[in-house]
Coordinates of C-alpha atoms and ligand atoms in Angstrom, one line a residue:
Chain A
M22 CA 11.9 -5.6 -12.8
T23 CA 10.7 -8.1 -10.5
D24 CA 13.6 -10.6 -9.8
V25 CA 15.8 -11.0 -6.6
L26 CA 19.3 -11.6 -6.7
A27 CA 21.1 -12.5 -3.5
V28 CA 24.9 -12.8 -3.1
A29 CA 26.2 -15.9 -1.0
E30 CA 29.1 -15.5 1.3
H31 CA 31.9 -17.9 2.0
R32 CA 35.1 -18.1 3.9
R33 CA 38.2 -20.3 3.5
G34 CA 36.3 -22.8 1.6
D35 CA 33.1 -22.9 3.4
L36 CA 29.6 -21.2 2.9
R37 CA 28.7 -19.3 5.8
D38 CA 25.2 -19.8 7.2
V39 CA 23.8 -16.5 6.1
S40 CA 23.9 -17.9 2.4
Y41 CA 21.4 -20.3 3.4
E42 CA 19.2 -17.5 5.3
L43 CA 19.4 -15.3 2.1
V44 CA 18.1 -18.0 0.1
T45 CA 15.0 -17.8 2.4
A46 CA 14.7 -14.1 2.5
G47 CA 15.2 -13.9 -1.2
R48 CA 12.7 -16.5 -2.0
Q49 CA 10.0 -14.8 0.1
L50 CA 10.8 -11.2 -1.3
A51 CA 10.6 -13.0 -5.0
N52 CA 7.2 -14.5 -4.1
E53 CA 5.8 -11.0 -3.3
T54 CA 7.3 -9.5 -6.2
G55 CA 6.5 -12.4 -8.4
G56 CA 9.7 -12.9 -9.9
D57 CA 12.7 -15.4 -9.9
L58 CA 15.3 -15.8 -7.3
H59 CA 19.0 -15.4 -8.7
L60 CA 21.8 -16.3 -6.5
A61 CA 25.5 -15.1 -7.2
V62 CA 28.3 -17.1 -5.8
I63 CA 31.7 -15.3 -6.5
S64 CA 35.4 -16.5 -6.0
G65 CA 36.7 -20.0 -4.6
T66 CA 35.1 -23.5 -5.3
V67 CA 32.1 -22.2 -7.0
E68 CA 30.9 -25.5 -8.6
D69 CA 30.9 -27.1 -5.1
F70 CA 29.1 -24.0 -3.5
A71 CA 26.5 -24.0 -6.2
E72 CA 25.7 -27.6 -5.6
K73 CA 25.1 -26.7 -1.8
L74 CA 23.0 -23.5 -2.5
N75 CA 20.7 -25.5 -5.0
R76 CA 18.0 -25.5 -2.2
D77 CA 14.1 -25.1 -2.9
G78 CA 13.0 -22.2 -4.5
V79 CA 16.2 -20.9 -6.1
D80 CA 15.8 -20.3 -9.8
T81 CA 19.1 -19.8 -11.0
I82 CA 22.7 -19.9 -9.8
H83 CA 25.3 -17.6 -11.3
T84 CA 28.8 -18.9 -10.5
V85 CA 31.8 -16.6 -10.9
T86 CA 35.1 -18.3 -10.8
D87 CA 37.5 -14.9 -10.4
G88 CA 39.5 -15.1 -7.4
E89 CA 39.9 -17.4 -4.5
E90 CA 38.6 -15.4 -1.6
F91 CA 36.3 -12.4 -0.9
N92 CA 37.9 -9.5 -2.5
H93 CA 35.7 -6.1 -2.4
G94 CA 36.5 -5.0 -5.8
V95 CA 35.9 -8.5 -7.4
Y96 CA 32.4 -8.5 -5.5
T97 CA 31.5 -4.9 -6.3
Q98 CA 32.3 -5.1 -10.0
T99 CA 30.7 -8.4 -10.4
V100 CA 27.4 -7.9 -8.5
A101 CA 27.0 -4.5 -10.6
Q102 CA 27.5 -6.3 -13.7
L103 CA 25.1 -9.0 -12.8
A104 CA 22.6 -6.6 -11.6
D105 CA 22.8 -4.7 -14.8
S106 CA 22.1 -7.6 -16.9
L107 CA 19.4 -9.2 -14.7
D108 CA 17.9 -5.9 -13.6
P109 CA 16.5 -7.3 -10.3
Q110 CA 14.3 -5.2 -8.1
Y111 CA 16.1 -6.1 -5.0
V112 CA 19.9 -7.0 -4.2
L113 CA 20.2 -8.9 -1.1
I114 CA 23.7 -9.2 0.6
P115 CA 24.4 -10.5 4.1
N116 CA 24.9 -7.8 6.5
S117 CA 28.3 -9.3 7.6
V118 CA 31.7 -7.7 8.1
N119 CA 32.6 -8.4 4.4
G120 CA 28.7 -7.5 3.2
L121 CA 29.3 -4.2 4.7
D122 CA 32.6 -3.9 3.0
Y123 CA 31.1 -4.1 -0.2
A124 CA 27.4 -3.5 -0.2
P125 CA 27.5 0.2 0.0
A126 CA 29.8 0.2 -3.2
V127 CA 27.2 -1.9 -5.0
A128 CA 24.4 0.5 -4.0
T129 CA 26.6 3.9 -5.1
G130 CA 27.4 1.8 -8.4
L131 CA 23.9 1.2 -9.2
E132 CA 22.7 4.4 -8.0
R133 CA 20.1 2.5 -5.8
P134 CA 19.3 3.3 -2.0
L135 CA 20.8 1.0 0.7
V136 CA 19.1 -0.3 3.6
T137 CA 21.3 -2.5 6.0
D138 CA 20.8 -4.6 9.1
T139 CA 17.4 -5.6 8.1
I140 CA 15.4 -8.1 10.4
D141 CA 12.3 -8.4 8.4
L142 CA 11.1 -7.3 4.7
E143 CA 8.1 -7.1 2.8
T144 CA 7.4 -5.8 -0.5
D145 CA 4.3 -5.1 -2.6
G146 CA 6.5 -5.0 -5.6
E147 CA 7.1 -1.3 -5.5
T148 CA 7.3 -0.3 -1.8
L149 CA 9.6 -2.1 0.1
T150 CA 9.2 -2.1 3.9
A151 CA 12.3 -3.1 5.9
T152 CA 12.2 -3.5 9.9
R153 CA 15.6 -2.5 11.5
E154 CA 16.4 -1.9 15.1
M155 CA 17.9 1.3 16.5
Y156 CA 19.4 2.6 19.6
G157 CA 21.4 -1.1 20.3
G158 CA 18.1 -3.0 20.0
K159 CA 16.1 -0.7 22.4
V160 CA 13.6 0.3 19.5
E161 CA 12.4 -1.4 16.4
T162 CA 11.6 0.7 13.4
T163 CA 10.1 0.1 10.0
T164 CA 11.6 2.0 6.9
E165 CA 9.8 2.3 3.5
L166 CA 11.7 3.0 0.3
E167 CA 10.1 3.0 -3.5
G168 CA 11.7 1.0 -6.3
P169 CA 14.8 -1.0 -6.5
A170 CA 17.5 -1.2 -3.8
V171 CA 20.4 -2.8 -2.3
V172 CA 19.5 -4.5 1.2
T173 CA 21.6 -6.3 3.6
T174 CA 20.1 -8.7 5.9
R175 CA 21.2 -9.6 9.6
G176 CA 22.3 -13.1 10.2
G177 CA 20.1 -15.8 12.3
E178 CA 16.8 -13.7 11.5
W179 CA 15.6 -16.0 8.6
P180 CA 15.6 -19.6 8.7
K181 CA 18.1 -21.6 6.5
A182 CA 16.5 -22.9 3.3
E183 CA 16.2 -26.6 3.2
G184 CA 15.4 -29.1 0.5
T185 CA 17.1 -29.8 -3.1
G186 CA 16.1 -27.5 -5.8
D187 CA 16.4 -27.6 -9.4
A188 CA 18.1 -24.3 -10.2
A189 CA 19.7 -23.6 -13.5
I190 CA 23.6 -23.3 -13.0
E191 CA 25.1 -20.7 -15.1
S192 CA 28.6 -19.5 -15.3
F193 CA 28.9 -15.6 -15.5
E194 CA 32.1 -14.2 -16.7
P195 CA 32.4 -10.3 -15.4
E196 CA 34.9 -8.0 -16.9
I197 CA 37.0 -7.3 -14.1
D198 CA 39.1 -4.0 -14.1
E199 CA 42.3 -5.2 -12.2
A200 CA 43.4 -1.6 -12.4
A201 CA 40.6 -0.7 -10.0
L202 CA 41.6 -3.3 -7.6
G203 CA 43.2 -1.2 -5.0
A204 CA 43.0 -3.6 -2.2
T205 CA 44.8 -6.9 -1.6
V206 CA 44.3 -9.7 1.0
T207 CA 47.5 -10.7 2.2
G208 CA 46.4 -13.3 4.6
F209 CA 44.2 -14.3 7.7
E210 CA 45.1 -14.9 11.2
E211 CA 43.0 -16.5 14.1
V212 CA 43.2 -14.4 17.2
G213 CA 41.9 -14.8 20.8
S214 CA 43.7 -18.0 21.6
G215 CA 45.2 -18.3 25.1
D216 CA 45.4 -20.0 28.5
V217 CA 41.6 -20.3 28.8
D218 CA 39.1 -21.6 26.3
I219 CA 35.7 -20.1 27.3
S220 CA 34.0 -22.2 24.7
D221 CA 34.6 -25.3 26.8
A222 CA 33.3 -23.7 30.0
E223 CA 30.3 -25.1 31.8
V224 CA 29.6 -21.9 33.7
L225 CA 30.6 -18.6 32.6
V226 CA 30.2 -15.3 34.6
S227 CA 30.1 -12.7 31.9
V228 CA 30.7 -9.3 32.6
G229 CA 29.8 -6.2 30.6
R230 CA 30.2 -2.3 30.6
G231 CA 28.0 -1.9 33.7
I232 CA 30.7 -2.9 35.7
D233 CA 32.2 0.9 35.1
E234 CA 35.7 0.6 36.3
E235 CA 38.6 -2.0 36.0
E236 CA 39.2 -2.2 39.9
N237 CA 35.5 -3.2 40.1
L238 CA 36.1 -6.6 38.4
E239 CA 37.2 -7.9 41.5
I240 CA 33.9 -8.7 42.7
I241 CA 33.3 -10.6 39.3
H242 CA 36.4 -12.6 39.9
D243 CA 35.5 -13.3 43.4
L244 CA 31.9 -14.6 42.4
A245 CA 33.5 -16.7 39.5
D246 CA 35.9 -18.0 42.2
A247 CA 33.0 -18.8 44.7
L248 CA 31.0 -20.7 41.7
D249 CA 34.2 -22.2 40.3
A250 CA 33.3 -20.7 37.1
T251 CA 35.1 -19.2 34.0
V252 CA 34.8 -15.2 33.7
S253 CA 34.2 -13.9 30.1
S254 CA 33.1 -10.6 28.8
S255 CA 31.6 -8.2 26.3
R256 CA 33.3 -6.3 24.1
P257 CA 34.0 -2.9 25.7
I258 CA 35.7 -4.7 28.6
V259 CA 38.4 -6.5 26.2
D260 CA 38.5 -3.1 24.1
N261 CA 39.6 -1.4 27.4
G262 CA 42.4 -3.8 27.9
W263 CA 40.7 -5.2 31.2
L264 CA 40.3 -8.7 30.1
P265 CA 42.5 -10.6 27.2
K266 CA 40.8 -10.9 23.9
N267 CA 40.2 -14.8 24.4
R268 CA 37.5 -13.9 27.0
Q269 CA 35.2 -12.0 24.4
V270 CA 32.0 -13.5 23.9
G271 CA 30.3 -12.5 20.5
Q272 CA 30.4 -12.1 16.8
S273 CA 34.0 -11.1 16.6
G274 CA 34.8 -13.0 19.8
K275 CA 34.0 -16.7 20.8
V276 CA 30.6 -18.4 20.5
V277 CA 29.8 -20.3 24.0
T278 CA 27.6 -22.8 25.0
P279 CA 27.8 -23.3 28.5
D280 CA 25.0 -24.9 30.9
V281 CA 24.8 -21.5 32.7
Y282 CA 25.5 -17.9 31.3
I283 CA 25.4 -15.2 34.0
A284 CA 25.4 -11.9 32.0
I285 CA 26.2 -9.1 34.4
G286 CA 25.8 -5.4 33.1
I287 CA 25.6 -6.7 29.8
S288 CA 22.9 -4.8 27.5
G289 CA 22.5 -7.9 25.0
A290 CA 23.7 -6.1 21.9
V291 CA 23.0 -8.3 18.6
Q292 CA 26.8 -8.9 18.2
H293 CA 27.3 -9.8 21.6
V294 CA 24.2 -12.2 21.7
A295 CA 25.4 -13.8 18.4
G296 CA 27.9 -15.4 20.8
M297 CA 25.9 -16.7 23.5
K298 CA 22.1 -17.4 22.5
G299 CA 23.0 -20.9 22.5
S300 CA 23.9 -21.3 26.3
E301 CA 21.4 -23.4 28.0
T302 CA 20.4 -21.3 31.1
I303 CA 21.0 -17.4 30.5
V304 CA 20.6 -15.4 33.8
A305 CA 20.5 -11.6 33.3
I306 CA 21.8 -9.1 36.1
N307 CA 20.8 -5.6 34.9
T308 CA 19.4 -2.2 36.1
D309 CA 17.5 -1.6 32.9
P310 CA 14.4 -4.0 32.6
N311 CA 14.1 -3.1 29.0
A312 CA 17.6 -4.1 27.9
P313 CA 17.7 -6.5 24.9
I314 CA 19.3 -9.2 27.0
M315 CA 16.1 -9.6 28.9
D316 CA 14.4 -10.8 25.4
I317 CA 16.8 -14.0 25.6
A318 CA 17.2 -14.4 29.6
D319 CA 15.6 -17.6 31.1
Y320 CA 15.9 -15.7 34.6
A321 CA 16.5 -12.2 35.7
I322 CA 17.4 -9.8 38.4
T323 CA 16.7 -6.1 37.6
D324 CA 19.2 -4.5 40.2
D325 CA 22.2 -2.9 40.7
L326 CA 25.0 -5.3 40.0
F327 CA 27.1 -3.9 42.9
D328 CA 24.5 -5.1 45.5
V329 CA 23.3 -8.4 43.8
V330 CA 26.7 -9.9 42.8
P331 CA 28.6 -9.5 46.3
S332 CA 25.4 -11.1 47.7
L333 CA 25.5 -14.0 45.5
T334 CA 29.1 -14.6 46.2
E335 CA 28.4 -14.3 49.9
A336 CA 25.7 -17.4 49.3
F337 CA 28.5 -19.5 48.2
R338 CA 31.1 -18.9 50.8
Chain B
M9 CA 49.5 14.0 4.7
K10 CA 46.2 14.9 5.6
I11 CA 43.6 13.1 7.6
L12 CA 39.7 13.6 7.7
V13 CA 37.7 12.2 10.2
P14 CA 33.8 12.4 9.8
V15 CA 32.3 12.1 13.4
T16 CA 28.9 12.0 14.5
E17 CA 26.9 12.8 17.7
V18 CA 24.5 10.1 18.4
A19 CA 21.3 10.1 20.6
T20 CA 21.6 8.0 23.9
V21 CA 18.5 6.8 25.4
D22 CA 17.3 6.6 29.1
D23 CA 16.6 3.0 30.4
E24 CA 13.0 4.1 30.8
F25 CA 11.6 6.3 27.8
E26 CA 8.6 7.1 25.7
I27 CA 8.1 7.0 22.1
E28 CA 6.1 10.0 20.2
G29 CA 5.2 9.2 16.7
T30 CA 8.4 8.0 14.9
A31 CA 11.0 9.2 17.4
I32 CA 12.1 8.7 21.1
A33 CA 10.5 11.7 23.2
E34 CA 13.1 14.4 23.5
Q35 CA 13.4 14.2 27.2
Y36 CA 14.7 10.8 27.5
L37 CA 17.3 11.6 25.0
G38 CA 21.1 12.5 25.6
A39 CA 23.7 13.1 23.1
D40 CA 27.3 11.8 22.9
L41 CA 30.2 11.5 20.5
N42 CA 29.8 8.2 18.9
E43 CA 31.7 5.7 20.5
W44 CA 33.4 4.3 17.2
D45 CA 34.4 7.8 15.9
E46 CA 36.4 8.2 19.1
Y47 CA 38.5 5.6 18.1
A48 CA 38.9 7.2 14.5
I49 CA 40.0 10.6 16.3
E50 CA 42.5 8.7 18.4
E51 CA 43.9 6.9 15.4
A52 CA 44.0 10.1 13.5
V53 CA 45.8 12.1 16.4
Q54 CA 48.3 9.1 16.8
L55 CA 49.3 9.3 13.4
Q56 CA 49.8 13.0 13.7
E57 CA 52.0 12.4 16.9
A58 CA 53.7 9.7 14.9
G59 CA 54.8 12.4 12.3
V60 CA 52.9 10.6 9.5
A61 CA 50.0 13.4 9.3
D62 CA 50.3 16.9 9.2
E63 CA 46.7 17.9 9.7
V64 CA 43.6 16.4 11.0
I65 CA 40.2 17.7 10.3
T66 CA 36.7 16.7 11.7
V67 CA 33.5 16.9 9.5
T68 CA 30.3 16.4 11.0
I69 CA 26.7 16.8 9.8
G70 CA 24.4 18.2 12.4
P71 CA 22.7 21.4 13.8
E72 CA 24.6 24.0 16.0
E73 CA 23.7 22.1 19.3
C74 CA 26.3 19.4 17.9
E75 CA 29.0 21.8 18.4
Q76 CA 30.0 20.8 22.0
T77 CA 30.5 17.3 20.6
I78 CA 32.7 18.6 17.8
R79 CA 34.7 20.5 20.5
Q80 CA 35.2 17.2 22.1
A81 CA 37.1 15.8 19.2
L82 CA 39.1 19.0 19.0
A83 CA 40.0 18.7 22.5
K84 CA 41.4 15.5 22.0
G85 CA 43.7 17.0 19.2
A86 CA 42.0 17.3 16.0
D87 CA 43.3 20.8 14.1
R88 CA 39.7 22.2 13.0
A89 CA 36.4 21.0 12.2
V90 CA 33.8 21.5 9.3
R91 CA 30.1 21.1 10.6
I92 CA 27.6 20.7 7.5
W93 CA 24.1 22.1 7.9
D94 CA 21.3 23.4 6.0
D95 CA 17.7 24.3 6.5
A96 CA 17.1 21.7 4.0
L97 CA 18.1 19.1 6.4
E98 CA 15.9 20.4 9.5
G99 CA 12.9 18.0 8.7
I100 CA 14.5 14.8 7.7
D101 CA 13.8 12.4 10.4
L102 CA 16.2 9.6 8.8
L103 CA 19.2 10.9 6.6
G104 CA 19.9 8.1 4.1
V105 CA 23.5 6.5 3.4
E106 CA 23.4 8.0 0.2
A107 CA 22.9 11.7 1.5
K108 CA 25.4 11.4 4.1
A109 CA 28.0 10.3 1.3
A110 CA 26.8 13.2 -0.9
L111 CA 27.5 15.6 1.7
L112 CA 30.8 14.2 3.0
S113 CA 31.8 13.6 -0.6
A114 CA 31.8 17.4 -1.2
V115 CA 34.1 18.1 1.9
V116 CA 36.6 15.1 0.7
E117 CA 36.7 16.9 -2.5
D118 CA 37.5 20.3 -1.2
E119 CA 40.0 19.1 1.2
D120 CA 41.6 16.3 -0.8
P121 CA 42.7 14.2 2.2
D122 CA 45.0 11.1 1.9
L123 CA 43.3 9.2 4.5
V124 CA 39.7 9.4 5.9
L125 CA 39.0 7.5 9.1
T126 CA 35.4 7.0 10.0
G127 CA 33.9 5.0 13.0
V128 CA 32.5 1.4 12.0
Q129 CA 28.9 2.6 12.5
A130 CA 27.1 5.2 14.5
G131 CA 25.6 3.8 17.8
D132 CA 22.0 5.2 17.3
G133 CA 21.0 4.3 13.5
A134 CA 23.7 1.8 13.2
F135 CA 23.7 1.5 9.2
G136 CA 27.3 0.9 9.2
A137 CA 27.8 2.0 5.7
T138 CA 28.6 5.9 5.5
G139 CA 32.5 5.0 5.3
V140 CA 32.4 2.6 2.4
S141 CA 29.7 4.5 0.5
L142 CA 31.8 7.9 0.9
A143 CA 34.8 5.9 -0.5
S144 CA 32.7 4.6 -3.5
T145 CA 31.3 8.0 -4.4
V146 CA 34.8 9.9 -4.2
G147 CA 36.7 6.9 -5.9
Y148 CA 39.0 6.2 -2.9
E149 CA 39.8 2.6 -2.0
W150 CA 38.4 1.4 1.5
A151 CA 38.4 -1.1 4.0
A152 CA 35.6 -1.7 6.3
V153 CA 36.0 -2.7 10.2
V154 CA 39.6 -2.2 10.6
N155 CA 41.2 -2.8 14.0
H156 CA 44.8 -2.6 13.2
L157 CA 46.7 0.1 10.9
E158 CA 50.3 -0.1 10.4
H159 CA 51.4 3.6 10.9
D160 CA 54.4 3.6 8.5
L161 CA 51.8 3.9 5.3
E162 CA 54.8 3.1 3.1
D163 CA 54.7 3.6 -0.8
G164 CA 51.2 5.1 -0.2
V165 CA 49.8 1.6 1.2
A166 CA 48.0 1.3 4.2
S167 CA 48.3 -2.2 5.7
V168 CA 45.6 -3.0 8.0
R169 CA 43.6 -5.8 9.7
R170 CA 39.9 -6.2 9.1
E171 CA 38.1 -7.8 12.2
L172 CA 35.8 -10.7 10.6
E173 CA 33.5 -12.8 12.4
G174 CA 34.6 -15.5 14.9
G175 CA 38.0 -14.4 16.0
V176 CA 39.4 -14.2 12.5
E177 CA 41.2 -11.1 11.3
E178 CA 41.8 -10.5 7.6
L179 CA 45.2 -8.8 6.5
T180 CA 44.6 -6.2 3.6
D181 CA 46.9 -3.7 1.7
V182 CA 44.8 -0.7 0.6
E183 CA 46.2 2.2 -1.7
L184 CA 45.8 5.4 -0.6
P185 CA 43.8 7.8 -0.9
A186 CA 41.6 5.3 1.3
V187 CA 38.6 5.5 3.6
L188 CA 38.9 3.1 6.6
T189 CA 36.0 2.3 9.2
I190 CA 37.6 1.9 12.4
Q191 CA 36.5 -0.6 15.0
T192 CA 36.7 -0.5 18.8
G193 CA 39.6 -1.6 20.4
I194 CA 42.1 -0.5 17.7
N195 CA 43.7 1.8 20.3
E196 CA 43.0 3.5 23.7
P197 CA 41.0 6.6 23.0
R198 CA 42.4 9.5 25.3
Y199 CA 40.5 11.7 27.6
A200 CA 40.6 15.4 26.6
S201 CA 43.1 17.3 28.9
L202 CA 41.9 20.5 30.4
R203 CA 44.6 22.3 28.1
G204 CA 43.3 20.6 25.3
I205 CA 39.5 21.6 25.9
R206 CA 40.8 25.2 26.6
Q207 CA 42.4 25.1 23.3
A208 CA 39.4 23.5 21.4
Q209 CA 37.4 26.9 22.1
R210 CA 39.8 28.7 19.8
K211 CA 40.1 26.3 16.9
E212 CA 38.4 26.9 13.9
L213 CA 34.9 25.5 13.1
E214 CA 33.7 26.2 9.6
V215 CA 30.0 25.8 8.9
L216 CA 29.0 24.8 5.3
G217 CA 25.7 25.0 3.5
L218 CA 24.4 23.0 0.6
A219 CA 25.2 25.6 -1.6
D220 CA 28.7 26.4 -0.3
L221 CA 29.3 22.4 -0.9
G222 CA 27.8 22.8 -4.3
V223 CA 25.6 19.8 -3.5
D224 CA 21.9 19.8 -5.0
E225 CA 19.0 19.6 -2.6
S226 CA 17.8 16.3 -4.6
A227 CA 21.1 14.6 -3.4
I228 CA 19.7 14.6 0.2
G229 CA 16.3 13.9 -0.5
A230 CA 14.9 10.9 1.5
A231 CA 15.1 7.7 -0.2
I232 CA 14.1 6.2 3.1
S233 CA 11.6 7.1 5.1
L234 CA 11.0 6.2 8.8
T235 CA 7.3 5.0 9.1
D236 CA 7.1 3.6 12.5
M237 CA 9.0 3.3 15.7
Y238 CA 8.0 1.0 18.6
E239 CA 9.6 -1.1 21.7
P240 CA 10.1 -4.6 20.3
E241 CA 7.7 -7.1 21.5
S242 CA 9.2 -8.9 24.3
E243 CA 9.7 -12.5 23.5
S244 CA 10.8 -12.9 26.9
D245 CA 9.6 -15.4 29.1
A246 CA 12.1 -15.1 31.6
T247 CA 11.4 -15.4 35.4
V248 CA 12.0 -12.1 37.1
W249 CA 12.8 -12.4 40.6
E250 CA 11.7 -9.6 42.9
G251 CA 12.7 -8.3 46.3
S252 CA 16.0 -7.0 47.9
A253 CA 19.5 -7.5 46.3
E254 CA 19.9 -10.2 48.8
E255 CA 16.5 -11.8 48.1
T256 CA 17.2 -12.0 44.7
A257 CA 20.6 -13.3 45.1
G258 CA 19.4 -15.9 47.3
Q259 CA 16.9 -17.1 44.5
L260 CA 19.6 -17.2 42.0
A261 CA 21.9 -19.1 44.6
E262 CA 19.3 -21.6 44.9
L263 CA 18.7 -22.1 41.0
L264 CA 22.4 -22.4 40.6
R265 CA 22.7 -24.8 43.4
E266 CA 19.6 -27.0 41.5
K267 CA 21.8 -27.0 38.2
G268 CA 24.7 -28.5 40.3
V269 CA 26.9 -25.3 40.2
A270 CA 29.7 -25.1 42.7
Q271 CA 28.8 -28.6 44.6
Ligands
FAD402 C1 31.3 -5.3 13.7 C2 31.2 -5.5 15.4 C3 31.2 -6.4 16.0 C4 31.2 -6.5 17.5 N1 31.3 -7.7 18.1 C5 31.3 -7.7 19.4 C6 31.5 -9.1 20.1 O1 32.0 -9.9 19.4 N2 31.2 -9.0 21.5 C7 30.4 -8.0 22.2 O2 30.0 -8.3 23.3 N3 30.1 -6.9 21.3 C8 30.4 -6.8 20.2 N4 30.4 -5.6 19.6 C9 29.8 -4.5 20.3 C10 28.4 -4.4 20.4 O3 27.7 -3.6 19.4 C11 28.0 -3.7 22.0 O4 28.7 -2.4 21.8 C12 28.8 -4.3 23.1 O5 28.2 -5.6 23.1 C13 27.9 -3.5 24.4 O6 28.7 -4.2 25.4 P1 28.0 -4.0 26.8 O7 26.7 -4.6 26.7 O8 29.0 -4.7 27.9 O9 27.8 -2.5 27.2 P2 26.6 -1.9 27.0 O10 25.9 -1.8 25.8 O11 27.0 -0.2 27.2 O12 25.6 -2.3 28.2 C14 25.8 -2.0 29.7 C15 24.8 -2.6 30.3 O13 24.9 -2.6 31.6 C16 23.9 -2.2 32.5 N5 24.3 -1.4 33.7 C17 25.0 -0.3 34.0 N6 25.4 -0.1 35.0 C18 24.7 -1.5 35.9 C19 24.7 -1.7 37.3 N7 25.3 -0.8 38.3 N8 24.1 -2.9 37.4 C20 23.7 -3.6 36.6 N9 23.6 -3.2 35.2 C21 24.2 -2.3 35.0 C22 23.1 -1.3 31.3 O14 21.8 -1.1 31.7 C23 23.2 -1.9 30.0 O15 22.3 -2.7 29.9 C24 30.6 -5.5 18.0 C25 30.1 -4.4 17.5 C26 30.4 -4.3 16.0 C27 30.0 -3.0 15.1

């Protein structure tokens, strides 16, 4: 039991970046256990996916033709059967919305412990040391567990694997119990379009929960007017119905790459940062000097937004 | 139909804090009902108001101190509450996903709900796995990260939307009984009314230990142990402006002008 099995992710015909990151994480773990790296790619155009995933360090790619898109029942059953036949030490799954929709079920089925949303992994073959964040990124922790495990990895933490590999590509035919598939995907829908496309904006004035009340948004709109900028926000502002969905920056919102991103009263949770880390210049205005947003900010003001923002607006009047 | 809502009390952390061993020192911690669970309770209560659900029960794993948090859920409309606690849980610093699923599944088996609504994740530990883990333990169907639920639940099917990354939603039909993990934004959680708060004091709150649940102590044994906690090394090379708000705003204004903003 030294091998590593990593499960690729794709959606609507495209492999997602995290699949290549898993190759890197998986290879590193397999080096530490002295085993092979197996990939599984399930549903859709698997031959094509396998070709793309055949990067440096992959030993075997198992293709499974059942289904077109992600179905958690098919994934759970397939990964469990693959794991039964390969007996890997670690099963790696992306910590994506879909990963979290089946990884726990895989762990239950295999009776293995589960550690999710890891940002670093290390093993001596027996003990796995996983680094995770807690309290919205305010602290990092190391956790240890013994023996085989199911692990999900956070996107963007490992570099994407490069280079062409010479993996064996093998077709795997799981026995799918159709009667146990009680969830059916009936379609997809794009949301969040509207009058403004924040992903085109050059300057974004972005507001978070620090603004406290809907009425207070006025000072944000005033600043955006003065700067000739566009208003965007973190998720809670949209959840509260204070701004429409097309203004949400982040993992489940829009990815933005403005010249200047001014994050006002935004803590910088990982799902938010996923949408704005590509901004050229990031300015944070936050009372908390330890807020995670400070880690990616180029400029920061640690002060009350209700004092700073009106002052800033004034400077442009 | 019956709805079970597992809720959790999360620890909140002050801006400035200190770490002692593998935990944040007590004096910097507060407690609150988990943000995601608030939306799960609201969804359940709305199903009750729509005449779909007959009963909404909450279940929590936690010591007596968290009863005030449970009362919050009761004040918002849940009918009764179950609290799971046992001396055996006292010293565990990180209760694993499997352990939570084992404890909650015993309650699911007792109560036999048609629908279980959990939050997507807990704001402190952020494992994001309890709901699906529970579903697979009890053999229910499930859907993770649900941001819309059709309230008719026709023919024992829940039509939901799952919020994927990048502004894409997946439409899925899930057979009941099922566990749905609820994403923020699915509804607008209500504030507890004064009347609700008063009523909550009189609602039933049952406390169950491992023996009551028929769960063996080995099922909650720590698979994962927390070995270290530290403040992340700041990779920040941010220029932090100092001074009064006017001064710092002035420096930012200067930067923005340099960058060609608003000219
Ligand atoms: C599956 C999933 C998907 C998600 N997708 C997204 C997404 O797309 N986008 C997104 O943003 N989030 C997303 N989230 C939510 C995310 O985890 C955070 O909850 C959210 O980003 C927090 O928003 P915030 O920073 O505005 O609020 P908080 O985390 O509450 O931060 C508020 C900040 O304001 C500061 N503050 C308070 N008062 C003041 C003041 N007077 N002056 C200055 N600063 C002040 C505080 O110090 C704090 O740092 C997602 C979560 C999940 C689980």
